[in-house]
Amino acid sequence: MPPKTFRRAIPRILRRICVSNWQPFAFAFVISVAIGCVARTAKAQSAAARDQGLTPIREYIATGWDSLTRSLTECKTIVDPKLAAAAVLYIPADFEAPIAVQQLQKQCNVQAQHLPMVVHKLGEIDPGKIDPAGLLYLPSKYVVPGGRFNEMYGWDSYFIIRGLVQDNRIDLAQGMVENFFFEIEHYGAVLNANRTYYLTRSQPPFLTSMILAVYDARKSAGHEDRAWLERAYKYAARDYGLWTREPHLAGSTGLSRYYDFGNGPAPESLKDETGHLSQVAAYILAHPSAGRGYLVPAKSSEASQALVGPLFGLQVCETTTTMARSDCVSAGSAALSTDYYKGDRAMRESGYDISFRFGPFGAATHHYAPVCLNSLLYKTEQDLAMMSDILGHKEEAADWRKRAEDRKERIQTYLWDAKRGLYFDYDFEKQLQSSYEYVTAFLPMWTGIATPEQARAIMKNLSVFEKPGGLVMSPNESGGQWDYPYAWAPNQLLADEGIRRYGFKEDADRVSYEFLSTVAENFRRDGTIREKYNAVTRSSETQVTAGYHMNIVGFGWTNGVFLALLNELPADAVARLAQEQNAAPVATQH
């Protein structure tokens, strides 16, 4: 039976045929045309009905790009809500303050100062001597994660750019990439974020992925720009060098590690993570075998010669079964070691702060060759080879591919566990592979390192991570936000695209849908998109107890990942998601 719309159209078609006195063969042709027209109309109506359910969340994301965009010609961008110091905008020592910045001083009552020296590399300048701390100048507009954030973050930006490209905001995406060029030129590297206290560390290397996302989008729109790609290639090659020389080398493995050039407590952690250091000290005191001598007596040579953090008073108290308060006796004081602070800072460069993946509170991060970092560097090498090919640099392309193959071989040697069927981080100091199951095991699939056999083995472990709301970071409930039971958009996308790359389409569709529907369900509930989600309860409620514990509204990378995953989802699954959105009213946006 033809569709109702078509049945109504048939009499009109027949009347036109009779009036026209067409030949019989024309009748079949007209009917065919009519069927095609009506089918297309029905399909369009179906698509419109399907998309209607996703309109509110799509509009939230579309308007969010504007509300999350910052410009250093606007007063609201300069203030750092995480610090109580006066607002200061710092300009590179070798860069003339733009007129817009000069005007900003008058309009906003803020200071614009040059950095005390020209910066060529990370760690060349001590941020502790820049007082007060402040925002670092960037020339183009950029999208921030959300909430109280006013700075442009390193790895956040890749997932934001994926969303911007999907929403055809290519100019904004390209401006963000060019801001990273400015950082490399004037601040020594792609920074954790453009704040003075981040002049000692970077973040996971996604620069080439960002460059190619913008280049490919321009090319698809008929505006390929090889001159821009040539410029981008040179900056990417410079930034790559950070990860392949000391102190970012992981011992004798030939792999790389995370490393922060600063010392002592990370400044931003003192504001965001009240009581965190005391919590770390208490944990290490209660679990002495879990650390590496991170807690040292105040009278020890290490504590007295290089005390870089607070002292903690120790007490011995008699425990009783009564309600009476027992007397306590002082047992001296202790401090966290310099090695702990090095590891804590390196963990923050990794982006996964805080997890117990690299030991208690991530304190041994700088002693590991991580799966994530080395997978990304392999992709960087492959991307640079691809750019070299496009630009006609054949010898350089061959060199980049040789580097990639060498890294791949080392990843397979040090990070793959054939018995467990997963990739694990490698403690190069102890020459021991970790046993901590972590969702970054999917990154070698995203970057194409894994063999088909290894991919099948990894997929047998999918149930370790898959929960009703998507993939959890790990099966370990440490209290940190980058462990169980939380699902984060970045790793959801990387894992899903890795799974899809190796042909496990049904698994990719299912896992992707679990996360998308969680985001959508919570959007229906409170009208917001969040930084992270509880994959077990499918809610945005978090009970983080270790370190940073907020769940910020916004949220840049969740917005971007939502669009990217939605674009890769089959049409019937998108329709199902839309129907679920239609089934309940959307809450008022906060």
XYZ file of C-alpha atoms in Angstrom:
590
model
C 0.000 0.000 0.000
C 1.475 3.418 -0.990
C 2.020 6.009 1.786
C -1.011 8.153 2.605
C 0.694 11.259 1.226
C 1.284 9.453 -2.073
C -2.301 8.072 -2.220
C -3.609 11.621 -1.977
C -1.225 12.733 -4.747
C -2.182 9.981 -7.277
C -5.536 11.480 -8.408
C -3.884 14.833 -9.120
C -1.162 13.092 -11.149
C -3.729 11.094 -13.171
C -5.777 14.209 -13.955
C -2.648 15.933 -15.305
C -1.854 12.887 -17.458
C -5.395 12.820 -18.971
C -5.321 16.504 -19.765
C -1.896 16.221 -21.358
C -2.985 13.197 -23.484
C 0.479 11.630 -22.945
C 1.530 8.365 -24.445
C 1.129 5.276 -22.214
C 4.834 4.929 -21.593
C 4.844 8.419 -20.092
C 2.382 7.249 -17.461
C 4.958 4.915 -15.914
C 7.569 7.663 -16.001
C 5.350 10.178 -14.225
C 4.346 7.650 -11.595
C 8.038 6.947 -10.977
C 8.795 10.648 -10.622
C 5.844 11.104 -8.301
C 6.976 8.225 -6.093
C 10.471 9.710 -5.917
C 9.170 13.186 -5.015
C 6.809 11.904 -2.362
C 9.464 9.580 -0.919
C 11.888 12.476 -0.629
C 9.215 14.606 1.009
C 8.380 11.853 3.472
C 12.062 11.344 4.232
C 12.532 15.073 4.816
C 9.501 15.159 7.118
C 10.837 12.163 9.007
C 14.259 13.786 9.370
C 12.642 17.012 10.577
C 10.619 15.121 13.188
C 13.737 13.241 14.236
C 15.886 16.360 14.533
C 13.198 18.283 16.407
C 13.910 16.259 19.517
C 17.588 17.195 19.389
C 16.980 20.866 18.604
C 17.206 22.113 22.228
C 20.533 20.420 22.911
C 21.909 21.441 19.523
C 20.888 25.044 20.193
C 22.478 24.871 23.653
C 25.764 23.786 22.061
C 25.533 26.306 19.199
C 24.939 29.252 21.528
C 27.492 27.806 23.933
C 30.296 28.397 21.449
C 29.599 32.109 21.740
C 29.109 32.209 25.508
C 32.321 30.213 26.012
C 34.350 32.364 23.614
C 36.887 34.705 25.154
C 38.872 37.577 23.702
C 41.757 39.416 25.322
C 40.174 42.670 24.242
C 37.304 42.063 26.679
C 37.445 42.976 30.363
C 35.670 39.805 31.555
C 38.439 37.603 30.176
C 41.311 39.066 32.163
C 40.203 38.240 35.707
C 41.319 34.873 37.125
C 38.470 33.734 39.386
C 40.764 31.037 40.843
C 43.171 33.593 42.315
C 42.554 36.596 44.569
C 45.409 38.644 43.088
C 44.938 41.821 41.042
C 44.170 41.277 37.363
C 47.279 41.447 35.171
C 47.675 40.581 31.496
C 51.204 39.561 30.559
C 52.646 40.170 27.101
C 55.767 38.490 25.667
C 58.928 40.477 26.348
C 59.694 40.714 22.625
C 56.156 41.601 21.530
C 54.709 45.095 21.329
C 51.438 45.546 23.192
C 48.610 45.812 20.618
C 46.502 48.978 20.632
C 43.490 46.961 21.801
C 45.438 45.846 24.886
C 46.527 49.412 25.602
C 42.894 50.498 25.475
C 41.966 47.581 27.703
C 44.015 49.051 30.551
C 41.878 52.170 30.535
C 38.534 50.438 30.041
C 38.943 47.641 32.564
C 41.339 49.073 35.155
C 43.713 46.166 34.619
C 47.462 46.144 34.167
C 49.276 45.015 31.042
C 52.898 44.090 31.686
C 55.667 42.514 29.657
C 57.179 39.284 30.910
C 60.590 39.914 32.510
C 62.446 37.972 29.794
C 62.080 36.396 26.366
C 60.900 32.789 26.734
C 62.259 30.168 24.334
C 61.295 26.956 26.149
C 59.366 25.604 29.107
C 61.059 26.071 32.466
C 63.220 28.935 31.241
C 61.379 31.359 33.499
C 60.306 30.732 37.097
C 56.562 31.505 37.333
C 56.967 31.955 41.083
C 58.857 35.149 40.380
C 56.016 36.582 38.319
C 53.920 38.366 40.917
C 51.013 38.512 40.711
C 50.170 35.559 38.495
C 48.104 36.457 35.457
C 46.784 35.650 32.022
C 49.183 35.325 29.073
C 48.277 37.276 25.949
C 46.934 35.434 22.898
C 46.021 37.262 19.660
C 42.860 35.392 18.590
C 39.549 34.517 20.202
C 39.277 31.099 21.831
C 36.742 28.801 23.453
C 37.187 27.956 27.133
C 35.970 24.760 28.831
C 33.192 26.405 30.841
C 32.243 27.880 34.198
C 34.988 29.868 35.843
C 37.646 29.084 33.226
C 38.944 32.052 31.258
C 42.035 30.468 29.712
C 42.533 28.320 26.619
C 43.574 24.788 27.532
C 45.863 22.511 25.552
C 44.098 19.208 25.082
C 40.588 20.523 25.767
C 40.949 22.533 22.587
C 41.199 19.497 20.310
C 37.784 18.198 21.351
C 36.348 21.722 21.237
C 37.724 22.145 17.713
C 36.119 18.860 16.648
C 32.787 20.373 17.640
C 33.490 23.763 16.067
C 34.341 22.137 12.745
C 31.185 20.031 12.960
C 29.174 23.237 13.533
C 30.996 25.007 10.682
C 32.734 27.466 13.026
C 36.003 26.980 11.169
C 37.318 30.548 11.589
C 37.073 30.265 15.370
C 38.734 26.829 15.277
C 41.580 28.121 13.111
C 42.094 31.094 15.414
C 42.560 28.716 18.348
C 45.173 26.713 16.432
C 47.004 29.925 15.574
C 46.976 30.845 19.266
C 48.977 27.672 19.845
C 51.468 28.837 17.220
C 51.779 32.061 19.218
C 52.376 30.057 22.409
C 55.144 28.018 20.750
C 56.736 31.190 19.385
C 56.565 33.290 22.551
C 56.056 30.921 25.512
C 58.114 27.937 24.394
C 55.445 25.269 23.821
C 51.750 24.493 23.707
C 50.886 25.330 27.306
C 48.634 23.587 29.792
C 46.781 26.910 29.521
C 47.681 30.557 28.969
C 48.421 31.465 32.591
C 51.821 32.451 33.947
C 51.815 29.524 36.385
C 51.586 27.136 33.427
C 54.900 28.245 31.908
C 56.458 25.031 33.251
C 54.298 22.415 31.541
C 52.327 21.395 28.471
C 49.422 18.962 27.997
C 48.809 15.813 25.891
C 50.017 16.561 22.332
C 47.019 17.029 20.038
C 48.424 19.903 17.960
C 48.774 18.004 14.668
C 45.284 16.566 15.139
C 43.941 20.108 15.542
C 45.863 21.359 12.515
C 44.560 18.594 10.270
C 40.992 19.020 11.536
C 41.058 22.666 10.422
C 42.973 22.007 7.187
C 40.622 19.203 6.145
C 37.570 21.333 6.937
C 38.916 24.178 4.804
C 39.743 21.768 1.998
C 36.264 20.201 2.087
C 34.792 23.675 1.805
C 36.892 24.300 -1.318
C 39.463 26.534 0.396
C 42.586 24.405 0.755
C 45.441 26.533 2.129
C 48.817 24.857 1.687
C 50.674 28.001 2.744
C 48.907 27.829 6.114
C 49.682 24.111 6.345
C 53.380 24.818 5.689
C 53.424 27.326 8.519
C 51.516 24.939 10.787
C 53.878 22.082 9.957
C 56.903 24.056 11.138
C 55.292 24.938 14.465
C 54.113 21.368 15.017
C 57.624 20.036 14.377
C 59.018 22.511 16.911
C 56.502 21.532 19.559
C 57.122 17.831 18.910
C 60.744 18.364 19.951
C 59.645 19.069 23.526
C 58.607 15.438 23.963
C 61.654 13.814 22.395
C 64.449 15.333 24.434
C 65.327 15.397 28.113
C 63.722 15.665 30.577
C 60.684 14.266 28.727
C 62.410 10.976 27.885
C 61.370 7.826 29.772
C 64.752 6.450 30.749
C 66.326 4.096 28.213
C 63.010 2.929 26.721
C 63.129 5.349 23.789
C 59.631 6.425 24.802
C 58.463 9.674 26.391
C 57.022 10.751 29.733
C 55.141 13.646 31.276
C 57.308 16.153 33.152
C 56.756 19.585 34.710
C 59.753 21.887 35.059
C 58.400 23.507 38.233
C 58.911 22.574 41.868
C 56.672 22.393 44.897
C 52.874 22.506 45.012
C 51.123 23.439 41.771
C 49.788 26.980 42.438
C 46.315 26.354 41.014
C 45.900 23.267 43.211
C 46.235 25.313 46.392
C 43.091 27.220 45.418
C 41.029 24.420 43.865
C 41.904 21.508 46.138
C 41.617 22.663 49.719
C 42.973 20.061 52.134
C 44.307 17.900 49.313
C 47.935 17.824 50.469
C 46.905 16.857 53.993
C 44.808 14.064 52.513
C 47.808 12.841 50.503
C 50.063 12.911 53.558
C 47.518 10.991 55.642
C 47.065 8.354 52.934
C 50.792 7.782 52.520
C 51.249 7.568 56.286
C 48.532 4.891 56.425
C 49.855 3.051 53.326
C 53.652 3.251 53.566
C 54.193 0.433 51.066
C 52.151 2.218 48.397
C 54.501 5.178 48.004
C 58.136 5.884 47.191
C 59.138 7.595 50.387
C 56.885 10.544 49.612
C 56.479 11.517 53.280
C 59.724 12.525 54.980
C 60.318 13.575 58.627
C 60.913 17.287 58.992
C 64.335 16.649 60.555
C 65.537 14.530 57.629
C 68.155 15.881 55.276
C 65.703 16.024 52.368
C 63.049 17.930 54.270
C 65.495 20.386 55.841
C 67.470 21.067 52.667
C 64.673 21.267 50.130
C 61.342 21.938 51.844
C 59.054 23.027 49.013
C 55.630 22.486 50.580
C 53.802 22.705 53.899
C 54.717 20.799 57.045
C 52.202 18.390 58.586
C 52.001 17.872 62.337
C 51.889 14.218 63.396
C 50.182 12.950 66.538
C 49.871 9.639 68.331
C 46.497 9.181 69.999
C 45.191 6.330 72.110
C 42.101 4.778 70.572
C 39.296 3.879 72.957
C 35.847 2.399 72.693
C 34.345 5.147 74.844
C 33.141 8.551 73.773
C 35.712 10.252 75.997
C 38.366 12.184 74.100
C 41.812 10.608 74.393
C 45.000 12.520 74.904
C 47.325 12.818 71.929
C 51.087 13.132 71.932
C 53.017 15.035 69.304
C 55.099 12.823 67.024
C 56.886 15.650 65.252
C 56.187 16.833 61.726
C 56.690 15.669 58.172
C 56.617 17.019 54.648
C 55.860 15.642 51.227
C 59.031 15.011 49.246
C 60.235 16.957 46.243
C 59.697 13.785 44.187
C 56.009 13.741 45.175
C 55.544 17.290 43.903
C 57.350 16.458 40.662
C 54.972 13.550 40.124
C 51.924 15.612 41.038
C 52.878 18.290 38.523
C 53.591 15.712 35.818
C 50.164 14.180 36.465
C 48.643 17.587 35.767
C 50.531 17.784 32.476
C 48.978 14.418 31.598
C 45.505 15.931 31.958
C 44.348 13.000 34.109
C 44.286 14.760 37.447
C 43.537 13.045 39.728
C 43.749 9.277 39.236
C 45.628 6.496 41.041
C 46.819 5.169 37.693
C 50.392 6.287 38.398
C 50.450 5.318 42.062
C 48.710 7.066 44.976
C 47.286 10.394 43.759
C 49.328 10.060 40.552
C 52.524 10.820 42.464
C 54.773 8.618 40.277
C 53.583 9.958 36.925
C 57.058 11.143 35.906
C 58.439 7.621 36.431
C 56.204 6.111 33.736
C 56.168 5.818 29.961
C 52.386 6.254 29.475
C 50.232 4.592 26.844
C 48.362 7.828 26.109
C 51.367 10.095 25.547
C 53.280 7.671 23.361
C 50.214 6.789 21.301
C 49.649 10.493 20.660
C 53.307 11.005 19.723
C 53.034 8.117 17.268
C 50.050 9.869 15.701
C 51.969 13.163 15.706
C 54.800 11.498 13.766
C 52.338 9.988 11.290
C 50.546 13.331 10.930
C 53.826 15.150 10.276
C 54.645 12.533 7.637
C 51.261 13.163 5.991
C 51.810 16.928 6.031
C 55.272 16.412 4.531
C 53.734 14.405 1.693
C 51.144 17.097 0.981
C 53.843 19.782 1.011
C 56.241 17.768 -1.144
C 58.867 17.149 1.558
C 59.502 13.509 0.634
C 62.710 12.994 2.643
C 61.150 14.482 5.756
C 58.082 12.284 5.286
C 60.284 9.196 5.225
C 62.065 10.338 8.380
C 58.790 10.910 10.241
C 57.525 7.472 9.254
C 60.750 5.885 10.465
C 60.314 7.641 13.811
C 56.721 6.438 14.006
C 57.669 2.826 13.255
C 60.408 2.930 15.864
C 58.002 4.273 18.495
C 55.397 1.694 17.521
C 57.925 -1.109 18.024
C 58.853 0.237 21.469
C 55.198 0.618 22.448
C 54.613 -3.008 21.528
C 57.685 -4.055 23.518
C 57.102 -2.110 26.718
C 53.368 -1.371 26.888
C 51.559 -4.422 25.466
C 50.581 -7.317 27.749
C 49.618 -10.265 25.556
C 48.337 -12.335 28.474
C 45.908 -9.691 29.662
C 45.123 -8.365 26.211
C 45.600 -4.697 27.096
C 48.148 -1.917 26.876
C 49.596 -0.759 30.215
C 51.861 2.092 31.307
C 55.499 1.181 32.008
C 57.429 2.151 35.153
C 60.843 2.677 33.584
C 62.492 3.338 36.953
C 61.429 -0.049 38.353
C 61.420 -1.642 34.873
C 57.967 -2.968 35.580
C 54.739 -2.831 33.614
C 51.741 -1.448 35.483
C 48.730 -3.633 36.231
C 46.315 -0.685 36.451
C 43.559 -1.175 33.884
C 42.821 2.175 32.267
C 40.697 3.372 29.367
C 43.775 4.791 27.614
C 44.346 1.185 26.496
C 42.062 2.095 23.567
C 44.359 4.877 22.294
C 46.596 2.473 20.319
C 43.405 1.561 18.441
C 42.540 5.229 17.827
C 46.010 5.902 16.433
C 46.294 2.630 14.487
C 49.163 1.091 16.477
C 47.333 -2.092 17.480
C 47.342 -5.104 15.178
C 43.959 -6.666 14.316
C 44.728 -9.472 16.783
C 45.552 -6.991 19.539
C 42.373 -5.054 18.799
C 40.319 -8.232 19.196
C 42.051 -8.927 22.515
C 41.332 -5.393 23.748
C 37.686 -5.744 22.771
C 37.416 -8.861 24.944
C 38.155 -6.511 27.861
C 35.486 -3.992 26.861
C 33.233 -5.148 29.717
C 35.896 -3.984 32.205
C 35.067 -0.406 31.218
C 31.567 -0.440 29.746
C 28.795 0.728 32.076
C 25.222 1.967 31.454
C 26.445 5.515 30.833
C 29.461 4.761 28.690
C 33.077 3.869 29.404
C 34.485 4.466 32.892
C 38.083 5.585 33.159
C 39.085 2.544 35.205
C 37.491 -0.175 37.363
C 39.212 1.297 40.443
C 37.263 3.571 42.787
C 40.034 5.766 44.182
C 38.005 8.878 44.920
C 39.694 10.706 42.048
C 37.621 12.184 39.249
C 39.646 10.376 36.565
C 38.842 6.922 37.964
C 35.689 4.843 38.544
C 32.776 5.589 38.187
C 33.295 8.551 35.866
C 32.985 8.807 32.094
C 34.726 11.694 30.358
C 33.974 12.941 26.867
C 37.593 12.955 25.540
C 38.290 9.305 26.197
C 34.775 8.367 25.173
C 35.485 9.784 21.709
C 38.997 8.346 21.401
C 37.890 4.876 22.490
C 34.762 4.919 20.328
C 36.621 6.005 17.204
C 39.329 3.430 17.901
C 36.714 0.688 18.224
C 35.047 1.867 15.017
C 38.386 2.022 13.181
C 38.950 -1.696 13.656
C 35.517 -2.662 12.388
C 33.635 -3.254 15.647
C 30.744 -1.104 14.468
C 27.993 -2.555 16.665
C 30.109 -2.121 19.794
C 31.051 1.414 18.774
C 27.409 2.339 18.126
C 26.267 0.857 21.445
C 28.989 2.436 23.602
C 28.599 5.768 21.840
C 24.845 5.704 22.365
C 25.264 4.946 26.069
C 27.270 8.127 26.546
C 25.214 10.323 24.210
C 21.968 9.287 25.863
C 23.459 9.978 29.296
C 24.385 13.519 28.267
C 20.975 13.998 26.642
C 19.057 12.587 29.608
C 20.813 14.923 32.030
C 20.234 17.826 29.661
C 16.510 17.065 29.790
C 16.782 17.031 33.562
C 18.612 20.305 34.234
C 19.213 22.020 30.877
C 23.019 21.849 31.077
C 25.968 19.895 29.712
C 28.671 18.981 32.213
C 32.390 18.343 32.439
C 31.971 14.660 33.350
C 29.303 12.055 34.142
C 28.809 9.117 36.459
C 28.689 6.187 34.033
C 27.164 3.834 36.593
C 24.203 5.970 37.685
C 23.971 7.828 34.340
C 23.888 11.121 36.222
C 25.976 14.277 36.504
C 26.204 13.830 40.270
C 29.773 13.434 41.464
C 31.261 12.537 44.823
C 34.935 13.137 44.138
C 36.991 12.998 47.340
C 40.550 13.289 46.006
C 41.578 16.715 44.725
C 39.472 18.846 42.388
C 35.848 17.853 42.934
C 33.559 20.223 40.987
C 31.536 19.314 37.915
C 31.577 22.463 35.816
C 28.747 23.525 33.512
C 29.542 24.392 29.912
C 31.148 22.325 28.746
C 33.475 22.772 25.801
C 34.826 19.304 25.218
C 31.585 17.545 26.071
C 29.807 19.781 23.559
C 32.365 18.961 20.878
C 32.367 15.235 21.556
C 28.563 15.119 21.576
C 28.497 16.538 18.038
C 31.306 14.296 16.807
C 29.754 11.107 18.201
C 26.303 12.102 16.967
C 27.696 12.562 13.472
C 29.110 9.011 13.490
C 25.950 7.387 14.852
C 23.620 5.531 12.418
C 20.438 7.379 11.413
C 18.125 4.982 13.254
C 20.073 5.466 16.488
C 19.950 9.259 16.068
C 16.171 8.991 15.563
C 15.868 6.914 18.725
C 17.868 9.506 20.689
C 15.612 12.263 19.343
C 12.474 10.327 20.303
C 13.792 9.993 23.843
C 14.334 13.750 23.932
C 10.767 14.311 22.718
C 9.413 12.021 25.430
C 10.148 14.451 28.253
C 10.250 18.261 28.541
C 13.624 20.003 28.620
C 14.457 21.754 31.874
C 15.104 25.461 32.059
C 18.748 26.142 31.273
C 20.914 27.301 34.129
